[in-house]
Amino acid sequence: MKRLSLPLVTSTFLISMLFTPVLTETVNAKEVDQKVESTVKFNKNQKKKDNTNEMEAKKVDTKIESASQLKSYLKEKYPELITEIVTVKFEYKVIENDDLKLPYDYFINYHLSLSPWELNFESAMNKHLRSIKYQDTAKEDVAKARQQLNDFIETMAKDVIEKMPNKKILGQNYEDWYTYPNIKIGLQSLKKYSWTNYEPLSMNHVWVERPEDYDNIMRSNSDPSSPTVIQYSREELERYNYTIDYFLLKYNDFKITEFGWRKFLDGYNKY
């Protein structure tokens, strides 16, 4: 075997010494990269797990079993609707019913307040229709805003129904007031945007939808010699008989169904 000279051995050893730390640093760098990559993967998986737990916790938190829980939920999730014409703020009152004479388990009354201020939503829409500034787009603006309000209420209603599937629920914009509030005489009420998730099991009459120009038709059918006497059409008599039958029904006369607008519950009453 050929022996290496001392200078050559020394040179070889020195070269080995020079390269050994570099290789060690390379190995260490790979180990660090692997640890960092592993840590990143762990953090991502942990974040997904935390998000899943948070979502499950929210589902538990939104379980609704009382009027107070329902009111809090509505107040937090559906506080207002912003349209291009007006902002509609919703103030909720929730009543739990325990009377067999009434058809529902829960009554949701949503009071609407507007910004900028108007007496009610339709007043704001009519004001916009009269605007000189918006005369070119007013009809489209109002149609869009009305649809936005309907969609907002319907989304809220279906959400509540989903969370309380075994309960009969009435939702309504209900307001009442006295002509003479100090002595509480002349009670009046106005009901709008009514919906339920229940319907009668059976009825002797059917509800006929009112035409859009219903008020004008009723005025034109009035007896000029006696403003209090109205010549009712066949459809109007059917609507009248339906409402009479409906309000005579009690809790067990209704079945739970899907969401539905109930226009026969809307209207103005003077007592």
CSV table of C-alpha atoms in Angstrom, one decimal, residues 99-215:
chain,number,residue,atom,x,y,z
A,99,ASP,CA,-103.2,31.0,26.3
A,100,LEU,CA,-105.1,28.4,24.2
A,101,LYS,CA,-107.3,31.2,22.8
A,102,LEU,CA,-104.3,32.5,20.8
A,103,PRO,CA,-102.7,30.7,17.9
A,104,TYR,CA,-99.0,31.2,18.5
A,105,ASP,CA,-96.3,30.3,21.0
A,106,TYR,CA,-94.3,33.5,20.4
A,107,PHE,CA,-95.2,36.9,19.1
A,108,ILE,CA,-92.4,39.1,17.7
A,109,ASN,CA,-93.2,42.7,17.4
A,110,TYR,CA,-90.7,44.8,15.5
A,111,HIS,CA,-91.0,48.5,15.8
A,112,LEU,CA,-89.4,50.4,12.9
A,113,SER,CA,-87.7,53.8,13.3
A,114,LEU,CA,-86.2,55.6,10.4
A,115,SER,CA,-83.1,57.7,9.8
A,116,PRO,CA,-83.6,60.4,8.4
A,117,TRP,CA,-86.8,60.5,10.4
A,118,GLU,CA,-90.2,59.8,8.8
A,119,LEU,CA,-93.5,58.7,10.3
A,120,ASN,CA,-93.2,55.2,8.8
A,121,PHE,CA,-91.5,53.4,5.9
A,122,GLU,CA,-94.2,54.1,3.3
A,123,SER,CA,-94.0,57.8,4.2
A,124,ALA,CA,-90.3,57.7,3.4
A,125,MET,CA,-91.0,56.0,0.1
A,126,ASN,CA,-93.8,58.4,-0.9
A,127,LYS,CA,-91.5,61.4,-0.1
A,128,HIS,CA,-88.8,59.9,-2.3
A,129,LEU,CA,-91.3,59.4,-5.1
A,130,ARG,CA,-92.2,63.1,-4.9
A,131,SER,CA,-88.6,64.3,-4.9
A,132,ILE,CA,-87.5,66.5,-7.8
A,133,LYS,CA,-83.9,65.5,-7.3
A,134,TYR,CA,-84.6,61.8,-7.8
A,135,GLN,CA,-87.5,61.9,-10.2
A,136,ASP,CA,-85.6,59.9,-12.9
A,137,THR,CA,-84.8,57.0,-10.6
A,138,ALA,CA,-87.4,57.3,-7.8
A,139,LYS,CA,-89.6,54.4,-8.9
A,140,GLU,CA,-86.7,52.0,-9.2
A,141,ASP,CA,-85.2,53.2,-5.9
A,142,VAL,CA,-88.5,52.7,-4.0
A,143,ALA,CA,-89.1,49.3,-5.6
A,144,LYS,CA,-85.6,48.2,-4.5
A,145,ALA,CA,-85.9,49.6,-1.0
A,146,ARG,CA,-89.3,47.8,-0.5
A,147,GLN,CA,-87.8,44.5,-1.7
A,148,GLN,CA,-84.8,45.0,0.6
A,149,LEU,CA,-87.2,45.4,3.6
A,150,ASN,CA,-89.2,42.4,2.7
A,151,ASP,CA,-86.0,40.3,2.2
A,152,PHE,CA,-84.6,41.5,5.5
A,153,ILE,CA,-87.8,40.5,7.4
A,154,GLU,CA,-88.1,37.2,5.6
A,155,THR,CA,-84.5,36.3,6.3
A,156,MET,CA,-84.9,37.1,10.0
A,157,ALA,CA,-88.2,35.1,10.1
A,158,LYS,CA,-86.7,32.0,8.5
A,159,ASP,CA,-83.7,32.1,10.8
A,160,VAL,CA,-86.0,32.3,13.9
A,161,ILE,CA,-88.2,29.5,12.5
A,162,GLU,CA,-85.1,27.3,11.9
A,163,LYS,CA,-83.9,27.8,15.5
A,164,MET,CA,-87.4,27.2,17.0
A,165,PRO,CA,-88.8,24.5,14.6
A,166,ASN,CA,-91.5,23.2,17.0
A,167,LYS,CA,-93.0,26.6,17.9
A,168,LYS,CA,-95.7,28.6,16.3
A,169,ILE,CA,-94.5,32.1,15.7
A,170,LEU,CA,-96.2,35.4,14.7
A,171,GLY,CA,-94.1,38.3,13.4
A,172,GLN,CA,-95.6,41.7,12.9
A,173,ASN,CA,-94.9,45.4,12.9
A,174,TYR,CA,-97.6,46.3,15.4
A,175,GLU,CA,-98.4,49.8,16.8
A,176,ASP,CA,-101.2,51.1,18.8
A,177,TRP,CA,-102.1,54.5,20.3
A,178,TYR,CA,-104.9,56.5,21.8
A,179,THR,CA,-106.6,59.5,20.1
A,180,TYR,CA,-106.7,61.0,23.6
A,181,PRO,CA,-103.8,59.4,25.4
A,182,ASN,CA,-104.2,61.3,28.7
A,183,ILE,CA,-107.6,59.7,29.3
A,184,LYS,CA,-106.9,56.6,27.2
A,185,ILE,CA,-109.9,57.0,24.8
A,186,GLY,CA,-110.0,56.2,21.1
A,187,LEU,CA,-107.7,53.2,20.9
A,188,GLN,CA,-106.3,52.6,17.4
A,189,SER,CA,-103.9,50.0,16.0
A,190,LEU,CA,-101.9,49.4,12.8
A,191,LYS,CA,-100.4,46.0,11.7
A,192,LYS,CA,-98.0,45.6,8.9
A,193,TYR,CA,-95.5,43.0,7.4
A,194,SER,CA,-97.2,40.1,9.2
A,195,TRP,CA,-95.9,36.6,8.8
A,196,THR,CA,-96.3,33.2,10.5
A,197,ASN,CA,-95.1,29.6,10.3
A,198,TYR,CA,-98.5,28.2,11.0
A,199,GLU,CA,-101.9,27.9,9.1
A,200,PRO,CA,-105.4,26.8,10.0
A,201,LEU,CA,-106.1,23.1,9.8
A,202,SER,CA,-109.4,23.9,7.9
A,203,MET,CA,-111.4,26.9,6.8
A,204,ASN,CA,-114.8,27.6,5.4
A,205,HIS,CA,-113.5,30.4,3.3
A,206,VAL,CA,-110.4,31.3,1.4
A,207,TRP,CA,-108.3,34.5,1.4
A,208,VAL,CA,-108.3,36.4,-1.8
A,209,GLU,CA,-105.3,38.7,-2.3
A,210,ARG,CA,-106.2,42.4,-2.5
A,211,PRO,CA,-105.2,44.3,-5.7
A,212,GLU,CA,-102.5,46.9,-5.4
A,213,ASP,CA,-105.0,49.7,-6.0
A,214,TYR,CA,-107.4,48.2,-3.4
A,215,ASP,CA,-107.9,51.5,-1.5
